[in-house]
Amino acid sequence: MIKRSPYTLLTLVLLAIFLAIVALACSSQSPNIGKYYKGRILHVSVADLERTGELRWTTSTRAPRQGVTDEDFYRLIPESSDNELVLLRVKVENHTATRAIVNIDRDAAQLRDFLQGRYFPIDVSERAQDAGFPESAGDRCNVPVIPDDHTACVKFLWNPVYEETQPDGQVQLVERAQELPNGTGLDGWLVFEVPKDTQFRSFRWASGDTVTIDF
């Protein structure tokens, strides 16, 4: 009879637990999607999670319709064919402080998988490519619109960019953090590039507060 060492049995048990957790994550969307979690200052919610091989959008605020050909359309694809884009609709609200400063850049958030991989949001404006006019109005974008703003395709969460005149007279584009007075918030999409079919363990918000949401 072959005897198994207690260390081998422990390894098998831990592996079984790990596989069970991953299987649960793969089987359905996390029940924590849509819930708010509170840090010291901010309330944060992951309202939705979408996956796509190509993101298309327009900055137009007009209602989608055919026959309009003067809109600017853009597309974003993964840098590697082994990757996909993951979009998180994130809500960040201030119900505690008189005001909160939120700096939304690459370090503002993280997606974490079960193998200690960490993924950071993309600055969409740096990687956006011009796209041709879609064949049908329904192809203007391929992610859900913000529910309370049906005329816009998608709103990305990132620092706004302003034109500032320098002392030498040159105009420079400058990113600035956003201020959230009490009772206000932000609602938009963060975009991540990850290996295809990656399963996520948690989302971490780290701007103006620290909030972790387990999936």
PDB file of N, CA and C in Angstrom, residues 3-60:
ATOM      1  N   LYS A   3       1.617   4.933   0.889  1.00  0.00           N
ATOM      2  CA  LYS A   3       1.193   5.911   1.892  1.00  0.00           C
ATOM      3  C   LYS A   3       1.480   7.322   1.390  1.00  0.00           C
ATOM      4  N   ARG A   4       0.481   8.153   1.552  1.00  0.00           N
ATOM      5  CA  ARG A   4       0.664   9.558   1.167  1.00  0.00           C
ATOM      6  C   ARG A   4       1.108  10.349   2.396  1.00  0.00           C
ATOM      7  N   SER A   5       2.068  11.222   2.193  1.00  0.00           N
ATOM      8  CA  SER A   5       2.513  12.048   3.305  1.00  0.00           C
ATOM      9  C   SER A   5       1.445  13.078   3.626  1.00  0.00           C
ATOM     10  N   PRO A   6       1.396  13.552   4.878  1.00  0.00           N
ATOM     11  CA  PRO A   6       0.411  14.582   5.231  1.00  0.00           C
ATOM     12  C   PRO A   6       0.581  15.850   4.414  1.00  0.00           C
ATOM     13  N   TYR A   7       1.809  16.122   3.959  1.00  0.00           N
ATOM     14  CA  TYR A   7       2.040  17.323   3.156  1.00  0.00           C
ATOM     15  C   TYR A   7       1.386  17.190   1.783  1.00  0.00           C
ATOM     16  N   THR A   8       1.439  15.957   1.218  1.00  0.00           N
ATOM     17  CA  THR A   8       0.796  15.724  -0.077  1.00  0.00           C
ATOM     18  C   THR A   8      -0.709  15.878   0.041  1.00  0.00           C
ATOM     19  N   LEU A   9      -1.275  15.314   1.111  1.00  0.00           N
ATOM     20  CA  LEU A   9      -2.725  15.430   1.316  1.00  0.00           C
ATOM     21  C   LEU A   9      -3.132  16.885   1.500  1.00  0.00           C
ATOM     22  N   LEU A  10      -2.333  17.636   2.255  1.00  0.00           N
ATOM     23  CA  LEU A  10      -2.639  19.048   2.472  1.00  0.00           C
ATOM     24  C   LEU A  10      -2.600  19.813   1.160  1.00  0.00           C
ATOM     25  N   THR A  11      -1.612  19.493   0.323  1.00  0.00           N
ATOM     26  CA  THR A  11      -1.506  20.149  -0.985  1.00  0.00           C
ATOM     27  C   THR A  11      -2.730  19.864  -1.838  1.00  0.00           C
ATOM     28  N   LEU A  12      -3.188  18.598  -1.823  1.00  0.00           N
ATOM     29  CA  LEU A  12      -4.367  18.227  -2.611  1.00  0.00           C
ATOM     30  C   LEU A  12      -5.612  18.940  -2.110  1.00  0.00           C
ATOM     31  N   VAL A  13      -5.740  19.057  -0.790  1.00  0.00           N
ATOM     32  CA  VAL A  13      -6.903  19.751  -0.218  1.00  0.00           C
ATOM     33  C   VAL A  13      -6.897  21.222  -0.615  1.00  0.00           C
ATOM     34  N   LEU A  14      -5.733  21.866  -0.501  1.00  0.00           N
ATOM     35  CA  LEU A  14      -5.635  23.280  -0.866  1.00  0.00           C
ATOM     36  C   LEU A  14      -5.918  23.483  -2.347  1.00  0.00           C
ATOM     37  N   LEU A  15      -5.426  22.565  -3.188  1.00  0.00           N
ATOM     38  CA  LEU A  15      -5.678  22.663  -4.623  1.00  0.00           C
ATOM     39  C   LEU A  15      -7.160  22.523  -4.916  1.00  0.00           C
ATOM     40  N   ALA A  16      -7.830  21.599  -4.221  1.00  0.00           N
ATOM     41  CA  ALA A  16      -9.268  21.408  -4.426  1.00  0.00           C
ATOM     42  C   ALA A  16     -10.050  22.651  -4.029  1.00  0.00           C
ATOM     43  N   ILE A  17      -9.648  23.269  -2.914  1.00  0.00           N
ATOM     44  CA  ILE A  17     -10.322  24.500  -2.473  1.00  0.00           C
ATOM     45  C   ILE A  17     -10.120  25.610  -3.491  1.00  0.00           C
ATOM     46  N   PHE A  18      -8.884  25.737  -3.991  1.00  0.00           N
ATOM     47  CA  PHE A  18      -8.592  26.772  -4.985  1.00  0.00           C
ATOM     48  C   PHE A  18      -9.416  26.573  -6.243  1.00  0.00           C
ATOM     49  N   LEU A  19      -9.489  25.329  -6.741  1.00  0.00           N
ATOM     50  CA  LEU A  19     -10.261  25.047  -7.952  1.00  0.00           C
ATOM     51  C   LEU A  19     -11.741  25.302  -7.730  1.00  0.00           C
ATOM     52  N   ALA A  20     -12.225  25.032  -6.526  1.00  0.00           N
ATOM     53  CA  ALA A  20     -13.636  25.288  -6.226  1.00  0.00           C
ATOM     54  C   ALA A  20     -13.934  26.773  -6.260  1.00  0.00           C
ATOM     55  N   ILE A  21     -13.004  27.578  -5.732  1.00  0.00           N
ATOM     56  CA  ILE A  21     -13.193  29.032  -5.750  1.00  0.00           C
ATOM     57  C   ILE A  21     -13.204  29.551  -7.172  1.00  0.00           C
ATOM     58  N   VAL A  22     -12.254  29.073  -7.994  1.00  0.00           N
ATOM     59  CA  VAL A  22     -12.193  29.511  -9.390  1.00  0.00           C
ATOM     60  C   VAL A  22     -13.443  29.088 -10.141  1.00  0.00           C
ATOM     61  N   ALA A  23     -13.914  27.859  -9.902  1.00  0.00           N
ATOM     62  CA  ALA A  23     -15.122  27.375 -10.572  1.00  0.00           C
ATOM     63  C   ALA A  23     -16.322  28.224 -10.212  1.00  0.00           C
ATOM     64  N   LEU A  24     -16.406  28.633  -8.950  1.00  0.00           N
ATOM     65  CA  LEU A  24     -17.510  29.490  -8.529  1.00  0.00           C
ATOM     66  C   LEU A  24     -17.434  30.835  -9.223  1.00  0.00           C
ATOM     67  N   ALA A  25     -16.210  31.368  -9.360  1.00  0.00           N
ATOM     68  CA  ALA A  25     -16.049  32.658 -10.029  1.00  0.00           C
ATOM     69  C   ALA A  25     -16.427  32.565 -11.489  1.00  0.00           C
ATOM     70  N   CYS A  26     -16.178  31.404 -12.123  1.00  0.00           N
ATOM     71  CA  CYS A  26     -16.466  31.242 -13.542  1.00  0.00           C
ATOM     72  C   CYS A  26     -17.948  30.990 -13.802  1.00  0.00           C
ATOM     73  N   SER A  27     -18.663  30.490 -12.789  1.00  0.00           N
ATOM     74  CA  SER A  27     -20.021  30.017 -13.022  1.00  0.00           C
ATOM     75  C   SER A  27     -21.035  31.126 -13.167  1.00  0.00           C
ATOM     76  N   SER A  28     -20.812  32.251 -12.523  1.00  0.00           N
ATOM     77  CA  SER A  28     -21.811  33.314 -12.580  1.00  0.00           C
ATOM     78  C   SER A  28     -21.174  34.637 -12.215  1.00  0.00           C
ATOM     79  N   GLN A  29     -21.900  35.699 -12.503  1.00  0.00           N
ATOM     80  CA  GLN A  29     -21.402  37.012 -12.148  1.00  0.00           C
ATOM     81  C   GLN A  29     -21.462  37.177 -10.639  1.00  0.00           C
ATOM     82  N   SER A  30     -20.485  37.858 -10.091  1.00  0.00           N
ATOM     83  CA  SER A  30     -20.409  38.014  -8.649  1.00  0.00           C
ATOM     84  C   SER A  30     -21.643  38.720  -8.098  1.00  0.00           C
ATOM     85  N   PRO A  31     -22.171  38.250  -6.962  1.00  0.00           N
ATOM     86  CA  PRO A  31     -23.303  38.939  -6.337  1.00  0.00           C
ATOM     87  C   PRO A  31     -22.927  40.310  -5.801  1.00  0.00           C
ATOM     88  N   ASN A  32     -21.627  40.606  -5.739  1.00  0.00           N
ATOM     89  CA  ASN A  32     -21.195  41.914  -5.256  1.00  0.00           C
ATOM     90  C   ASN A  32     -21.236  42.985  -6.336  1.00  0.00           C
ATOM     91  N   ILE A  33     -21.466  42.586  -7.590  1.00  0.00           N
ATOM     92  CA  ILE A  33     -21.640  43.562  -8.661  1.00  0.00           C
ATOM     93  C   ILE A  33     -22.913  44.362  -8.377  1.00  0.00           C
ATOM     94  N   GLY A  34     -22.781  45.682  -8.370  1.00  0.00           N
ATOM     95  CA  GLY A  34     -23.935  46.543  -8.122  1.00  0.00           C
ATOM     96  C   GLY A  34     -24.064  47.015  -6.692  1.00  0.00           C
ATOM     97  N   LYS A  35     -23.322  46.414  -5.769  1.00  0.00           N
ATOM     98  CA  LYS A  35     -23.382  46.832  -4.369  1.00  0.00           C
ATOM     99  C   LYS A  35     -22.376  47.957  -4.109  1.00  0.00           C
ATOM    100  N   TYR A  36     -22.708  48.813  -3.141  1.00  0.00           N
ATOM    101  CA  TYR A  36     -21.792  49.880  -2.737  1.00  0.00           C
ATOM    102  C   TYR A  36     -20.952  49.414  -1.547  1.00  0.00           C
ATOM    103  N   TYR A  37     -19.675  49.820  -1.574  1.00  0.00           N
ATOM    104  CA  TYR A  37     -18.770  49.542  -0.469  1.00  0.00           C
ATOM    105  C   TYR A  37     -18.147  50.858  -0.028  1.00  0.00           C
ATOM    106  N   LYS A  38     -18.061  51.061   1.278  1.00  0.00           N
ATOM    107  CA  LYS A  38     -17.647  52.349   1.813  1.00  0.00           C
ATOM    108  C   LYS A  38     -16.250  52.290   2.403  1.00  0.00           C
ATOM    109  N   GLY A  39     -15.443  53.278   2.025  1.00  0.00           N
ATOM    110  CA  GLY A  39     -14.167  53.483   2.671  1.00  0.00           C
ATOM    111  C   GLY A  39     -14.325  54.535   3.752  1.00  0.00           C
ATOM    112  N   ARG A  40     -13.251  55.228   4.087  1.00  0.00           N
ATOM    113  CA  ARG A  40     -13.354  56.295   5.082  1.00  0.00           C
ATOM    114  C   ARG A  40     -14.147  57.477   4.543  1.00  0.00           C
ATOM    115  N   ILE A  41     -14.061  57.703   3.228  1.00  0.00           N
ATOM    116  CA  ILE A  41     -14.687  58.882   2.626  1.00  0.00           C
ATOM    117  C   ILE A  41     -15.644  58.511   1.506  1.00  0.00           C
ATOM    118  N   LEU A  42     -15.225  57.629   0.618  1.00  0.00           N
ATOM    119  CA  LEU A  42     -15.963  57.375  -0.616  1.00  0.00           C
ATOM    120  C   LEU A  42     -16.804  56.109  -0.557  1.00  0.00           C
ATOM    121  N   HIS A  43     -17.920  56.143  -1.280  1.00  0.00           N
ATOM    122  CA  HIS A  43     -18.703  54.942  -1.578  1.00  0.00           C
ATOM    123  C   HIS A  43     -18.354  54.522  -3.011  1.00  0.00           C
ATOM    124  N   VAL A  44     -18.013  53.258  -3.214  1.00  0.00           N
ATOM    125  CA  VAL A  44     -17.597  52.771  -4.534  1.00  0.00           C
ATOM    126  C   VAL A  44     -18.414  51.537  -4.896  1.00  0.00           C
ATOM    127  N   SER A  45     -18.829  51.476  -6.156  1.00  0.00           N
ATOM    128  CA  SER A  45     -19.583  50.324  -6.646  1.00  0.00           C
ATOM    129  C   SER A  45     -19.088  49.935  -8.030  1.00  0.00           C
ATOM    130  N   VAL A  46     -18.939  48.634  -8.261  1.00  0.00           N
ATOM    131  CA  VAL A  46     -18.747  48.120  -9.620  1.00  0.00           C
ATOM    132  C   VAL A  46     -20.129  47.732 -10.115  1.00  0.00           C
ATOM    133  N   ALA A  47     -20.697  48.553 -10.994  1.00  0.00           N
ATOM    134  CA  ALA A  47     -22.083  48.370 -11.421  1.00  0.00           C
ATOM    135  C   ALA A  47     -22.228  47.346 -12.540  1.00  0.00           C
ATOM    136  N   ASP A  48     -21.152  47.129 -13.308  1.00  0.00           N
ATOM    137  CA  ASP A  48     -21.238  46.188 -14.426  1.00  0.00           C
ATOM    138  C   ASP A  48     -19.838  45.797 -14.857  1.00  0.00           C
ATOM    139  N   LEU A  49     -19.725  44.645 -15.506  1.00  0.00           N
ATOM    140  CA  LEU A  49     -18.458  44.165 -16.048  1.00  0.00           C
ATOM    141  C   LEU A  49     -18.731  43.577 -17.423  1.00  0.00           C
ATOM    142  N   GLU A  50     -18.012  44.076 -18.429  1.00  0.00           N
ATOM    143  CA  GLU A  50     -18.186  43.628 -19.811  1.00  0.00           C
ATOM    144  C   GLU A  50     -16.830  43.213 -20.386  1.00  0.00           C
ATOM    145  N   ARG A  51     -16.857  42.251 -21.312  1.00  0.00           N
ATOM    146  CA  ARG A  51     -15.651  41.814 -22.014  1.00  0.00           C
ATOM    147  C   ARG A  51     -15.857  41.990 -23.515  1.00  0.00           C
ATOM    148  N   THR A  52     -14.817  42.406 -24.221  1.00  0.00           N
ATOM    149  CA  THR A  52     -14.926  42.563 -25.663  1.00  0.00           C
ATOM    150  C   THR A  52     -13.543  42.487 -26.299  1.00  0.00           C
ATOM    151  N   GLY A  53     -13.508  42.103 -27.563  1.00  0.00           N
ATOM    152  CA  GLY A  53     -12.255  42.082 -28.306  1.00  0.00           C
ATOM    153  C   GLY A  53     -11.981  43.395 -29.011  1.00  0.00           C
ATOM    154  N   GLU A  54     -12.995  44.250 -29.083  1.00  0.00           N
ATOM    155  CA  GLU A  54     -12.850  45.560 -29.723  1.00  0.00           C
ATOM    156  C   GLU A  54     -13.867  46.514 -29.120  1.00  0.00           C
ATOM    157  N   LEU A  55     -13.414  47.688 -28.758  1.00  0.00           N
ATOM    158  CA  LEU A  55     -14.297  48.717 -28.217  1.00  0.00           C
ATOM    159  C   LEU A  55     -14.481  49.805 -29.260  1.00  0.00           C
ATOM    160  N   ARG A  56     -15.725  50.135 -29.556  1.00  0.00           N
ATOM    161  CA  ARG A  56     -16.041  51.218 -30.489  1.00  0.00           C
ATOM    162  C   ARG A  56     -16.899  52.247 -29.775  1.00  0.00           C
ATOM    163  N   TRP A  57     -16.665  53.528 -30.078  1.00  0.00           N
ATOM    164  CA  TRP A  57     -17.477  54.561 -29.437  1.00  0.00           C
ATOM    165  C   TRP A  57     -17.411  55.861 -30.226  1.00  0.00           C
ATOM    166  N   THR A  58     -18.278  56.785 -29.844  1.00  0.00           N
ATOM    167  CA  THR A  58     -18.293  58.121 -30.420  1.00  0.00           C
ATOM    168  C   THR A  58     -18.431  59.128 -29.296  1.00  0.00           C
ATOM    169  N   THR A  59     -17.949  60.323 -29.522  1.00  0.00           N
ATOM    170  CA  THR A  59     -18.090  61.385 -28.524  1.00  0.00           C
ATOM    171  C   THR A  59     -19.347  62.206 -28.761  1.00  0.00           C
ATOM    172  N   SER A  60     -20.134  61.831 -29.756  1.00  0.00           N
ATOM    173  CA  SER A  60     -21.353  62.570 -30.075  1.00  0.00           C
ATOM    174  C   SER A  60     -22.358  62.478 -28.932  1.00  0.00           C
TER     175      SER A  60
END
